[in-house]
């Protein structure tokens, strides 16, 4: 038995002791986004709605983070993920709010309510629906599904973006509890700040040129390309030299990698053309300031579609991804409301010559099918649920 295994056993034991001796505190709300790697997504926007309502002063809002230097507004307490405080606050919290899975050893108490704000509508097959497992966990598919199922059974509520999302979540998570038709809280800002003044303000915040069109490149990760468990490589076939040659005069590119990708990519040779957007930056803000989205098989297509702006899928490894890695829930060539390209020349031509009129009918069908619950008020609905489930007292 190695030291790492012994430490893990001691951590679990300590957490179980906390459960035995500490009561649930009705004032404590635990937040975590992207396994603690950033302050973003659905949990961020629910928390900020609480701040707007002054509830951060009435409740003890706890944020789990890997990087304690991340700034969080309001009256939140930041704690180090997997530290002693992490175990303590998970043990006593009345509400858990997360957008990914929590560690498997955590036991949820009957008096604690777990609101799962899952981080996206699935395009690629997920969890119980997967037929192949190539991820960094290095386990059999049956074991992966068993552990995933044990985790989803701790969730009390799950949120949805559409009837499509609800059906996929019921299947892939084998979820039999309540799925809330709220839309995604992170998309509220796309309704509230999609205006020229807000967009210019965000561009200035990130030093983005005001006189060029902005391409947001936001790819997903590849299950079979990783360094270690939970740390994935940056995989792309985009020829940035060619893009710079063809687009530099009129466009810049924002590169936003998936939070699981931790590659030290050197973009220095593309200074002034490629802008690296690290994992601390909120992708919703990047949606707002971009004129066109380029992705592969990421669920960003569902959120970005709410802006009704051009989208392109660069599907250079479509057959491999479909047959050998994950598979898809629907045919992107038939339903995606934009070009699906497989090489750099077609990608550049699609960026230069995108015709919105060609995709308007398909775009409306896409929005109706995949984003019908998003109305700009999801955050307040989740806050209402928190208040319903949390009998506030003055004991903190």
mmCIF file of C-alpha atoms in Angstrom:
data_model
loop_
_atom_site.group_PDB
_atom_site.id
_atom_site.type_symbol
_atom_site.label_atom_id
_atom_site.label_comp_id
_atom_site.label_asym_id
_atom_site.label_seq_id
_atom_site.Cartn_x
_atom_site.Cartn_y
_atom_site.Cartn_z
ATOM 1 C CA UNK A 1 0.000 0.000 0.000
ATOM 2 C CA UNK A 2 1.631 3.284 -1.124
ATOM 3 C CA UNK A 3 1.547 6.597 0.721
ATOM 4 C CA UNK A 4 -0.961 8.112 -1.689
ATOM 5 C CA UNK A 5 -3.421 5.301 -0.993
ATOM 6 C CA UNK A 6 -2.940 5.655 2.781
ATOM 7 C CA UNK A 7 -3.591 9.415 2.586
ATOM 8 C CA UNK A 8 -6.760 8.794 0.593
ATOM 9 C CA UNK A 9 -7.981 6.327 3.233
ATOM 10 C CA UNK A 10 -7.312 8.867 5.984
ATOM 11 C CA UNK A 11 -9.160 11.602 4.062
ATOM 12 C CA UNK A 12 -12.203 9.373 3.667
ATOM 13 C CA UNK A 13 -12.076 8.433 7.352
ATOM 14 C CA UNK A 14 -11.887 12.100 8.384
ATOM 15 C CA UNK A 15 -14.854 12.965 6.182
ATOM 16 C CA UNK A 16 -16.898 10.138 7.716
ATOM 17 C CA UNK A 17 -16.018 11.418 11.198
ATOM 18 C CA UNK A 18 -17.258 14.881 10.197
ATOM 19 C CA UNK A 19 -20.538 13.338 9.073
ATOM 20 C CA UNK A 20 -20.932 11.603 12.431
ATOM 21 C CA UNK A 21 -20.169 14.503 14.740
ATOM 22 C CA UNK A 22 -21.211 17.657 12.836
ATOM 23 C CA UNK A 23 -24.787 18.778 12.192
ATOM 24 C CA UNK A 24 -25.984 20.140 8.833
ATOM 25 C CA UNK A 25 -25.801 23.933 8.795
ATOM 26 C CA UNK A 26 -28.800 25.439 7.005
ATOM 27 C CA UNK A 27 -26.793 28.570 6.161
ATOM 28 C CA UNK A 28 -23.977 26.863 4.234
ATOM 29 C CA UNK A 29 -24.093 26.592 0.440
ATOM 30 C CA UNK A 30 -21.196 24.817 -1.298
ATOM 31 C CA UNK A 31 -20.252 25.817 -4.876
ATOM 32 C CA UNK A 32 -17.857 24.186 -7.331
ATOM 33 C CA UNK A 33 -17.319 24.637 -11.069
ATOM 34 C CA UNK A 34 -15.147 22.572 -13.441
ATOM 35 C CA UNK A 35 -13.787 20.396 -10.597
ATOM 36 C CA UNK A 36 -12.518 23.533 -8.880
ATOM 37 C CA UNK A 37 -10.348 24.692 -11.771
ATOM 38 C CA UNK A 38 -12.159 27.959 -12.347
ATOM 39 C CA UNK A 39 -14.959 30.306 -11.327
ATOM 40 C CA UNK A 40 -17.377 29.987 -14.227
ATOM 41 C CA UNK A 41 -20.374 28.265 -15.724
ATOM 42 C CA UNK A 42 -23.768 27.638 -14.202
ATOM 43 C CA UNK A 43 -22.614 27.761 -10.551
ATOM 44 C CA UNK A 44 -21.005 31.189 -11.104
ATOM 45 C CA UNK A 45 -24.190 32.723 -12.462
ATOM 46 C CA UNK A 46 -26.387 31.233 -9.737
ATOM 47 C CA UNK A 47 -24.004 32.595 -7.110
ATOM 48 C CA UNK A 48 -23.924 36.037 -8.748
ATOM 49 C CA UNK A 49 -27.727 36.090 -8.772
ATOM 50 C CA UNK A 50 -27.535 35.473 -5.023
ATOM 51 C CA UNK A 51 -25.100 38.380 -4.729
ATOM 52 C CA UNK A 52 -27.481 40.610 -6.691
ATOM 53 C CA UNK A 53 -30.259 39.679 -4.261
ATOM 54 C CA UNK A 54 -28.029 40.257 -1.221
ATOM 55 C CA UNK A 55 -28.196 36.583 -0.264
ATOM 56 C CA UNK A 56 -24.413 36.212 -0.063
ATOM 57 C CA UNK A 57 -24.699 38.163 3.186
ATOM 58 C CA UNK A 58 -27.463 35.958 4.565
ATOM 59 C CA UNK A 59 -25.853 32.623 3.701
ATOM 60 C CA UNK A 60 -22.333 31.313 3.999
ATOM 61 C CA UNK A 61 -21.372 30.731 0.370
ATOM 62 C CA UNK A 62 -18.351 28.452 -0.016
ATOM 63 C CA UNK A 63 -16.354 28.234 -3.258
ATOM 64 C CA UNK A 64 -14.091 25.231 -3.863
ATOM 65 C CA UNK A 65 -11.018 26.170 -5.928
ATOM 66 C CA UNK A 66 -7.627 24.812 -6.956
ATOM 67 C CA UNK A 67 -6.258 28.334 -7.408
ATOM 68 C CA UNK A 68 -6.962 30.483 -4.363
ATOM 69 C CA UNK A 69 -5.933 33.643 -6.259
ATOM 70 C CA UNK A 70 -9.119 33.561 -8.345
ATOM 71 C CA UNK A 71 -11.219 36.607 -7.545
ATOM 72 C CA UNK A 72 -14.844 36.037 -6.551
ATOM 73 C CA UNK A 73 -17.281 38.916 -5.969
ATOM 74 C CA UNK A 74 -19.513 39.294 -2.951
ATOM 75 C CA UNK A 75 -19.130 37.719 0.436
ATOM 76 C CA UNK A 76 -17.928 34.225 -0.538
ATOM 77 C CA UNK A 77 -15.404 32.152 1.377
ATOM 78 C CA UNK A 78 -12.793 30.460 -0.839
ATOM 79 C CA UNK A 79 -11.458 27.059 0.184
ATOM 80 C CA UNK A 80 -8.772 24.826 -1.304
ATOM 81 C CA UNK A 81 -10.260 21.882 -3.167
ATOM 82 C CA UNK A 82 -9.606 18.550 -1.370
ATOM 83 C CA UNK A 83 -8.223 20.338 1.716
ATOM 84 C CA UNK A 84 -9.497 20.016 5.284
ATOM 85 C CA UNK A 85 -11.976 22.895 4.840
ATOM 86 C CA UNK A 86 -13.252 21.203 1.686
ATOM 87 C CA UNK A 87 -14.190 18.094 3.675
ATOM 88 C CA UNK A 88 -15.655 20.144 6.515
ATOM 89 C CA UNK A 89 -17.935 22.315 4.398
ATOM 90 C CA UNK A 90 -19.128 19.448 2.223
ATOM 91 C CA UNK A 91 -20.041 17.593 5.411
ATOM 92 C CA UNK A 92 -22.066 20.456 6.909
ATOM 93 C CA UNK A 93 -23.491 22.209 3.826
ATOM 94 C CA UNK A 94 -27.245 22.314 3.367
ATOM 95 C CA UNK A 95 -26.883 22.791 -0.412
ATOM 96 C CA UNK A 96 -24.329 21.429 -2.880
ATOM 97 C CA UNK A 97 -24.142 23.191 -6.258
ATOM 98 C CA UNK A 98 -21.795 21.752 -8.886
ATOM 99 C CA UNK A 99 -21.556 21.355 -12.656
ATOM 100 C CA UNK A 100 -19.388 18.207 -12.752
ATOM 101 C CA UNK A 101 -19.056 15.118 -10.593
ATOM 102 C CA UNK A 102 -17.753 15.363 -7.046
ATOM 103 C CA UNK A 103 -15.219 12.809 -5.738
ATOM 104 C CA UNK A 104 -16.725 9.334 -5.429
ATOM 105 C CA UNK A 105 -15.995 8.941 -1.702
ATOM 106 C CA UNK A 106 -18.256 11.827 -0.684
ATOM 107 C CA UNK A 107 -21.437 10.734 1.064
ATOM 108 C CA UNK A 108 -24.375 13.130 0.738
ATOM 109 C CA UNK A 109 -26.416 13.449 3.905
ATOM 110 C CA UNK A 110 -30.215 13.046 3.701
ATOM 111 C CA UNK A 111 -30.713 16.640 4.882
ATOM 112 C CA UNK A 112 -28.391 18.031 2.184
ATOM 113 C CA UNK A 113 -29.829 18.967 -1.224
ATOM 114 C CA UNK A 114 -27.577 18.437 -4.250
ATOM 115 C CA UNK A 115 -28.479 20.630 -7.241
ATOM 116 C CA UNK A 116 -26.511 19.378 -10.240
ATOM 117 C CA UNK A 117 -26.009 22.133 -12.833
ATOM 118 C CA UNK A 118 -24.379 19.888 -15.438
ATOM 119 C CA UNK A 119 -22.048 21.769 -17.768
ATOM 120 C CA UNK A 120 -23.685 21.195 -21.138
ATOM 121 C CA UNK A 121 -26.249 19.618 -23.413
ATOM 122 C CA UNK A 122 -24.610 16.492 -24.833
ATOM 123 C CA UNK A 123 -23.674 16.200 -28.496
ATOM 124 C CA UNK A 124 -21.233 13.338 -28.003
ATOM 125 C CA UNK A 125 -22.314 10.220 -26.116
ATOM 126 C CA UNK A 126 -21.936 10.405 -22.375
ATOM 127 C CA UNK A 127 -21.763 8.090 -19.366
ATOM 128 C CA UNK A 128 -24.346 5.264 -19.501
ATOM 129 C CA UNK A 129 -24.837 5.777 -23.258
ATOM 130 C CA UNK A 130 -21.161 5.264 -24.131
ATOM 131 C CA UNK A 131 -20.159 2.183 -26.083
ATOM 132 C CA UNK A 132 -16.385 2.807 -25.961
ATOM 133 C CA UNK A 133 -14.083 4.072 -23.188
ATOM 134 C CA UNK A 134 -10.712 5.583 -24.122
ATOM 135 C CA UNK A 135 -10.333 8.097 -21.285
ATOM 136 C CA UNK A 136 -7.482 8.682 -18.868
ATOM 137 C CA UNK A 137 -9.295 6.829 -16.050
ATOM 138 C CA UNK A 138 -7.924 3.559 -17.485
ATOM 139 C CA UNK A 139 -10.763 1.283 -16.392
ATOM 140 C CA UNK A 140 -13.295 -1.006 -17.986
ATOM 141 C CA UNK A 141 -16.409 0.599 -19.437
ATOM 142 C CA UNK A 142 -18.647 -1.365 -17.052
ATOM 143 C CA UNK A 143 -16.710 -0.062 -14.029
ATOM 144 C CA UNK A 144 -16.803 3.499 -15.392
ATOM 145 C CA UNK A 145 -20.584 3.279 -15.774
ATOM 146 C CA UNK A 146 -21.009 1.799 -12.302
ATOM 147 C CA UNK A 147 -19.049 4.622 -10.666
ATOM 148 C CA UNK A 148 -20.849 7.240 -12.760
ATOM 149 C CA UNK A 149 -24.210 5.800 -11.742
ATOM 150 C CA UNK A 150 -23.262 5.833 -8.061
ATOM 151 C CA UNK A 151 -22.388 9.515 -8.460
ATOM 152 C CA UNK A 152 -25.595 10.527 -10.247
ATOM 153 C CA UNK A 153 -27.646 8.804 -7.558
ATOM 154 C CA UNK A 154 -26.470 11.469 -5.098
ATOM 155 C CA UNK A 155 -28.024 14.238 -7.213
ATOM 156 C CA UNK A 156 -31.427 15.515 -6.098
ATOM 157 C CA UNK A 157 -32.072 17.871 -9.006
ATOM 158 C CA UNK A 158 -30.709 18.244 -12.508
ATOM 159 C CA UNK A 159 -31.297 21.169 -14.879
ATOM 160 C CA UNK A 160 -32.116 21.072 -18.574
ATOM 161 C CA UNK A 161 -31.844 23.326 -21.627
ATOM 162 C CA UNK A 162 -34.593 21.647 -23.698
ATOM 163 C CA UNK A 163 -36.762 18.554 -24.042
ATOM 164 C CA UNK A 164 -33.873 17.045 -26.015
ATOM 165 C CA UNK A 165 -31.496 17.689 -23.096
ATOM 166 C CA UNK A 166 -33.969 16.155 -20.640
ATOM 167 C CA UNK A 167 -34.268 12.949 -22.644
ATOM 168 C CA UNK A 168 -30.498 12.654 -23.083
ATOM 169 C CA UNK A 169 -29.904 13.245 -19.361
ATOM 170 C CA UNK A 170 -32.481 10.650 -18.357
ATOM 171 C CA UNK A 171 -30.680 8.156 -20.557
ATOM 172 C CA UNK A 172 -26.989 8.943 -20.077
ATOM 173 C CA UNK A 173 -27.256 9.512 -16.307
ATOM 174 C CA UNK A 174 -30.023 6.953 -15.759
ATOM 175 C CA UNK A 175 -31.567 9.804 -13.768
ATOM 176 C CA UNK A 176 -35.005 9.197 -12.255
ATOM 177 C CA UNK A 177 -35.381 12.230 -9.991
ATOM 178 C CA UNK A 178 -36.564 15.713 -10.959
ATOM 179 C CA UNK A 179 -35.128 17.435 -14.018
ATOM 180 C CA UNK A 180 -35.880 21.161 -13.964
ATOM 181 C CA UNK A 181 -36.852 22.894 -17.222
ATOM 182 C CA UNK A 182 -35.022 26.080 -16.262
ATOM 183 C CA UNK A 183 -32.515 26.521 -19.048
ATOM 184 C CA UNK A 184 -28.871 27.077 -18.141
ATOM 185 C CA UNK A 185 -28.028 29.922 -15.703
ATOM 186 C CA UNK A 186 -24.788 30.703 -17.554
ATOM 187 C CA UNK A 187 -26.816 31.688 -20.620
ATOM 188 C CA UNK A 188 -28.792 34.414 -18.842
ATOM 189 C CA UNK A 189 -25.971 36.841 -19.629
ATOM 190 C CA UNK A 190 -26.375 36.148 -23.361
ATOM 191 C CA UNK A 191 -29.848 37.666 -23.095
ATOM 192 C CA UNK A 192 -28.876 40.529 -20.795
ATOM 193 C CA UNK A 193 -25.569 41.753 -22.272
ATOM 194 C CA UNK A 194 -25.897 41.134 -25.991
ATOM 195 C CA UNK A 195 -25.633 44.837 -26.817
ATOM 196 C CA UNK A 196 -22.953 47.081 -28.338
ATOM 197 C CA UNK A 197 -22.007 48.825 -25.084
ATOM 198 C CA UNK A 198 -21.530 45.602 -23.093
ATOM 199 C CA UNK A 199 -19.622 43.932 -25.924
ATOM 200 C CA UNK A 200 -17.221 46.869 -26.286
ATOM 201 C CA UNK A 201 -16.661 46.893 -22.522
ATOM 202 C CA UNK A 202 -15.709 43.199 -22.510
ATOM 203 C CA UNK A 203 -13.386 43.656 -25.497
ATOM 204 C CA UNK A 204 -11.583 46.457 -23.691
ATOM 205 C CA UNK A 205 -11.353 44.317 -20.551
ATOM 206 C CA UNK A 206 -9.436 41.639 -22.490
ATOM 207 C CA UNK A 207 -7.574 44.068 -24.803
ATOM 208 C CA UNK A 208 -9.305 42.740 -27.906
ATOM 209 C CA UNK A 209 -9.082 44.958 -31.034
ATOM 210 C CA UNK A 210 -12.283 46.824 -31.810
ATOM 211 C CA UNK A 211 -11.613 47.060 -35.555
ATOM 212 C CA UNK A 212 -11.394 43.359 -36.458
ATOM 213 C CA UNK A 213 -13.822 40.472 -36.583
ATOM 214 C CA UNK A 214 -13.401 38.004 -33.743
ATOM 215 C CA UNK A 215 -13.260 34.229 -34.261
ATOM 216 C CA UNK A 216 -13.735 32.114 -31.132
ATOM 217 C CA UNK A 217 -12.010 28.739 -31.439
ATOM 218 C CA UNK A 218 -13.345 26.489 -28.659
ATOM 219 C CA UNK A 219 -12.596 22.791 -29.258
ATOM 220 C CA UNK A 220 -13.362 19.878 -26.976
ATOM 221 C CA UNK A 221 -10.810 17.303 -25.799
ATOM 222 C CA UNK A 222 -9.885 13.909 -27.211
ATOM 223 C CA UNK A 223 -10.518 10.977 -24.868
ATOM 224 C CA UNK A 224 -7.412 9.077 -25.995
ATOM 225 C CA UNK A 225 -4.908 11.976 -25.895
ATOM 226 C CA UNK A 226 -3.835 12.612 -22.306
ATOM 227 C CA UNK A 227 -0.845 12.929 -19.989
ATOM 228 C CA UNK A 228 -2.443 11.505 -16.857
ATOM 229 C CA UNK A 229 -5.846 11.112 -15.251
ATOM 230 C CA UNK A 230 -7.858 14.268 -15.870
ATOM 231 C CA UNK A 231 -5.042 16.074 -17.769
ATOM 232 C CA UNK A 232 -5.582 16.099 -21.541
ATOM 233 C CA UNK A 233 -3.510 17.264 -24.528
ATOM 234 C CA UNK A 234 -4.360 20.046 -26.958
ATOM 235 C CA UNK A 235 -5.335 18.323 -30.205
ATOM 236 C CA UNK A 236 -5.996 20.222 -33.425
ATOM 237 C CA UNK A 237 -5.374 20.028 -37.148
ATOM 238 C CA UNK A 238 -5.892 23.741 -37.717
ATOM 239 C CA UNK A 239 -3.036 25.319 -39.655
ATOM 240 C CA UNK A 240 -2.657 28.592 -37.769
ATOM 241 C CA UNK A 241 0.108 29.747 -40.128
ATOM 242 C CA UNK A 242 -2.308 29.493 -43.049
ATOM 243 C CA UNK A 243 -5.129 31.152 -41.111
ATOM 244 C CA UNK A 244 -2.823 34.014 -40.170
ATOM 245 C CA UNK A 245 -1.766 34.474 -43.788
ATOM 246 C CA UNK A 246 -5.375 34.524 -45.038
ATOM 247 C CA UNK A 247 -7.198 36.296 -42.207
ATOM 248 C CA UNK A 248 -4.738 38.456 -40.291
ATOM 249 C CA UNK A 249 -5.826 41.742 -41.893
ATOM 250 C CA UNK A 250 -9.478 41.353 -40.940
ATOM 251 C CA UNK A 251 -9.761 38.846 -38.083
ATOM 252 C CA UNK A 252 -8.264 37.780 -34.771
ATOM 253 C CA UNK A 253 -8.724 34.394 -33.063
ATOM 254 C CA UNK A 254 -9.547 33.743 -29.416
ATOM 255 C CA UNK A 255 -8.415 30.251 -28.391
ATOM 256 C CA UNK A 256 -10.408 28.848 -25.485
ATOM 257 C CA UNK A 257 -9.395 25.310 -24.533
ATOM 258 C CA UNK A 258 -11.503 22.848 -22.545
ATOM 259 C CA UNK A 259 -10.831 23.001 -18.802
ATOM 260 C CA UNK A 260 -9.442 19.439 -18.871
ATOM 261 C CA UNK A 261 -6.780 20.422 -21.437
ATOM 262 C CA UNK A 262 -3.568 21.596 -19.791
ATOM 263 C CA UNK A 263 -1.026 21.936 -22.580
ATOM 264 C CA UNK A 264 1.552 24.761 -22.444
ATOM 265 C CA UNK A 265 0.945 25.863 -26.048
ATOM 266 C CA UNK A 266 3.338 28.562 -27.305
ATOM 267 C CA UNK A 267 1.342 31.140 -29.267
ATOM 268 C CA UNK A 268 4.091 33.784 -29.376
ATOM 269 C CA UNK A 269 4.613 33.495 -33.138
ATOM 270 C CA UNK A 270 0.962 34.507 -33.640
ATOM 271 C CA UNK A 271 1.063 37.599 -31.441
ATOM 272 C CA UNK A 272 -1.633 40.069 -32.462
ATOM 273 C CA UNK A 273 -3.594 37.353 -34.292
ATOM 274 C CA UNK A 274 -4.124 34.566 -31.747
ATOM 275 C CA UNK A 275 -5.250 35.519 -28.243
ATOM 276 C CA UNK A 276 -4.929 32.800 -25.648
ATOM 277 C CA UNK A 277 -7.937 32.729 -23.336
ATOM 278 C CA UNK A 278 -6.937 30.678 -20.323
ATOM 279 C CA UNK A 279 -9.272 28.593 -18.195
ATOM 280 C CA UNK A 280 -9.965 31.462 -15.775
ATOM 281 C CA UNK A 281 -11.786 33.511 -18.408
ATOM 282 C CA UNK A 282 -15.537 33.142 -18.664
ATOM 283 C CA UNK A 283 -16.489 31.637 -22.030
ATOM 284 C CA UNK A 284 -19.881 33.383 -21.924
ATOM 285 C CA UNK A 285 -18.066 36.715 -22.218
ATOM 286 C CA UNK A 286 -16.057 35.310 -25.129
ATOM 287 C CA UNK A 287 -19.298 34.294 -26.847
ATOM 288 C CA UNK A 288 -20.565 37.840 -26.558
ATOM 289 C CA UNK A 289 -17.481 39.459 -28.132
ATOM 290 C CA UNK A 290 -17.021 36.951 -30.959
ATOM 291 C CA UNK A 291 -18.478 37.231 -34.448
ATOM 292 C CA UNK A 292 -18.109 33.571 -35.384
ATOM 293 C CA UNK A 293 -17.585 30.290 -33.521
ATOM 294 C CA UNK A 294 -15.275 27.524 -34.723
ATOM 295 C CA UNK A 295 -15.429 24.283 -32.757
ATOM 296 C CA UNK A 296 -15.444 20.537 -33.265
ATOM 297 C CA UNK A 297 -17.723 18.367 -31.122
ATOM 298 C CA UNK A 298 -18.183 20.649 -28.129
ATOM 299 C CA UNK A 299 -21.522 21.474 -26.543
ATOM 300 C CA UNK A 300 -20.622 25.159 -26.929
ATOM 301 C CA UNK A 301 -22.704 25.050 -30.136
ATOM 302 C CA UNK A 302 -25.929 24.915 -28.116
ATOM 303 C CA UNK A 303 -25.162 27.959 -25.981
ATOM 304 C CA UNK A 304 -23.586 30.040 -28.751
ATOM 305 C CA UNK A 305 -26.596 29.427 -30.997
ATOM 306 C CA UNK A 306 -28.638 31.677 -28.708
ATOM 307 C CA UNK A 307 -26.733 34.644 -30.202
ATOM 308 C CA UNK A 308 -27.807 33.591 -33.724
ATOM 309 C CA UNK A 309 -24.293 34.182 -35.047
ATOM 310 C CA UNK A 310 -22.277 32.095 -37.548
ATOM 311 C CA UNK A 311 -20.923 28.734 -36.369
ATOM 312 C CA UNK A 312 -18.554 26.289 -38.080
ATOM 313 C CA UNK A 313 -17.646 22.736 -37.065
ATOM 314 C CA UNK A 314 -14.131 21.631 -38.033
ATOM 315 C CA UNK A 315 -14.609 17.853 -38.118
ATOM 316 C CA UNK A 316 -11.172 16.710 -39.281
ATOM 317 C CA UNK A 317 -11.374 13.435 -37.324
ATOM 318 C CA UNK A 318 -15.123 12.833 -37.539
ATOM 319 C CA UNK A 319 -15.007 9.128 -38.422
ATOM 320 C CA UNK A 320 -12.485 8.314 -35.693
ATOM 321 C CA UNK A 321 -14.442 10.265 -33.086
ATOM 322 C CA UNK A 322 -17.707 8.701 -34.179
ATOM 323 C CA UNK A 323 -16.505 5.097 -34.435
ATOM 324 C CA UNK A 324 -13.540 4.783 -32.056
ATOM 325 C CA UNK A 325 -13.879 7.414 -29.309
ATOM 326 C CA UNK A 326 -17.407 8.463 -28.337
ATOM 327 C CA UNK A 327 -20.055 8.545 -31.005
ATOM 328 C CA UNK A 328 -22.774 11.163 -31.343
ATOM 329 C CA UNK A 329 -26.428 11.546 -30.436
ATOM 330 C CA UNK A 330 -27.331 13.021 -33.813
ATOM 331 C CA UNK A 331 -25.900 13.582 -37.279
ATOM 332 C CA UNK A 332 -24.105 16.944 -37.258
ATOM 333 C CA UNK A 333 -24.068 17.056 -41.060
ATOM 334 C CA UNK A 334 -27.869 17.040 -41.058
ATOM 335 C CA UNK A 335 -28.799 19.154 -38.029
ATOM 336 C CA UNK A 336 -25.969 21.614 -37.388
ATOM 337 C CA UNK A 337 -26.940 25.096 -38.680
ATOM 338 C CA UNK A 338 -23.632 25.930 -40.336
ATOM 339 C CA UNK A 339 -20.781 24.500 -42.409
ATOM 340 C CA UNK A 340 -19.165 21.236 -41.296
ATOM 341 C CA UNK A 341 -15.670 21.202 -42.832
ATOM 342 C CA UNK A 342 -12.799 18.732 -42.808
ATOM 343 C CA UNK A 343 -9.788 20.718 -44.014
ATOM 344 C CA UNK A 344 -8.168 24.110 -43.564
ATOM 345 C CA UNK A 345 -9.014 25.454 -47.026
ATOM 346 C CA UNK A 346 -12.740 24.821 -46.521
ATOM 347 C CA UNK A 347 -12.493 26.296 -43.026
ATOM 348 C CA UNK A 348 -10.980 29.533 -44.327
ATOM 349 C CA UNK A 349 -13.488 29.761 -47.169
ATOM 350 C CA UNK A 350 -16.364 29.225 -44.745
ATOM 351 C CA UNK A 351 -15.083 32.002 -42.482
ATOM 352 C CA UNK A 352 -14.657 34.403 -45.395
ATOM 353 C CA UNK A 353 -17.878 33.567 -47.223
ATOM 354 C CA UNK A 354 -20.366 32.566 -44.521
ATOM 355 C CA UNK A 355 -23.902 33.258 -45.734
ATOM 356 C CA UNK A 356 -26.428 33.525 -42.903
ATOM 357 C CA UNK A 357 -29.340 33.174 -45.327
ATOM 358 C CA UNK A 358 -28.257 29.649 -46.228
ATOM 359 C CA UNK A 359 -28.722 28.478 -42.636
ATOM 360 C CA UNK A 360 -31.600 30.597 -41.278
ATOM 361 C CA UNK A 361 -34.261 27.855 -41.475
ATOM 362 C CA UNK A 362 -31.954 25.217 -40.008
ATOM 363 C CA UNK A 363 -30.835 27.674 -37.308
ATOM 364 C CA UNK A 364 -34.411 28.239 -36.110
ATOM 365 C CA UNK A 365 -35.045 24.486 -36.039
ATOM 366 C CA UNK A 366 -31.826 23.994 -34.064
ATOM 367 C CA UNK A 367 -32.804 26.620 -31.481
ATOM 368 C CA UNK A 368 -36.291 25.181 -31.064
ATOM 369 C CA UNK A 369 -34.977 21.665 -30.555
ATOM 370 C CA UNK A 370 -31.944 22.285 -28.353
ATOM 371 C CA UNK A 371 -32.381 25.571 -26.424
ATOM 372 C CA UNK A 372 -36.117 26.078 -25.901
ATOM 373 C CA UNK A 373 -35.876 26.409 -22.087
ATOM 374 C CA UNK A 374 -33.298 29.225 -22.188
ATOM 375 C CA UNK A 375 -35.196 32.472 -21.539
ATOM 376 C CA UNK A 376 -32.670 34.543 -19.585
ATOM 377 C CA UNK A 377 -34.063 33.815 -16.094
ATOM 378 C CA UNK A 378 -32.587 30.426 -15.153
ATOM 379 C CA UNK A 379 -30.372 31.782 -12.353
ATOM 380 C CA UNK A 380 -33.288 33.300 -10.450
ATOM 381 C CA UNK A 381 -35.219 30.027 -10.736
ATOM 382 C CA UNK A 382 -32.347 28.100 -9.141
ATOM 383 C CA UNK A 383 -32.059 30.725 -6.390
ATOM 384 C CA UNK A 384 -35.782 30.283 -5.710
ATOM 385 C CA UNK A 385 -35.170 26.542 -5.324
ATOM 386 C CA UNK A 386 -32.283 27.195 -2.929
ATOM 387 C CA UNK A 387 -34.501 29.412 -0.791
ATOM 388 C CA UNK A 388 -37.229 26.790 -0.842
ATOM 389 C CA UNK A 389 -34.815 24.095 0.350
ATOM 390 C CA UNK A 390 -32.936 26.205 2.892
ATOM 391 C CA UNK A 391 -34.769 27.238 6.053
ATOM 392 C CA UNK A 392 -32.609 30.248 6.880
ATOM 393 C CA UNK A 393 -31.582 30.803 10.496
ATOM 394 C CA UNK A 394 -29.255 33.326 12.151
ATOM 395 C CA UNK A 395 -26.796 30.662 13.283
ATOM 396 C CA UNK A 396 -23.682 30.724 11.093
#
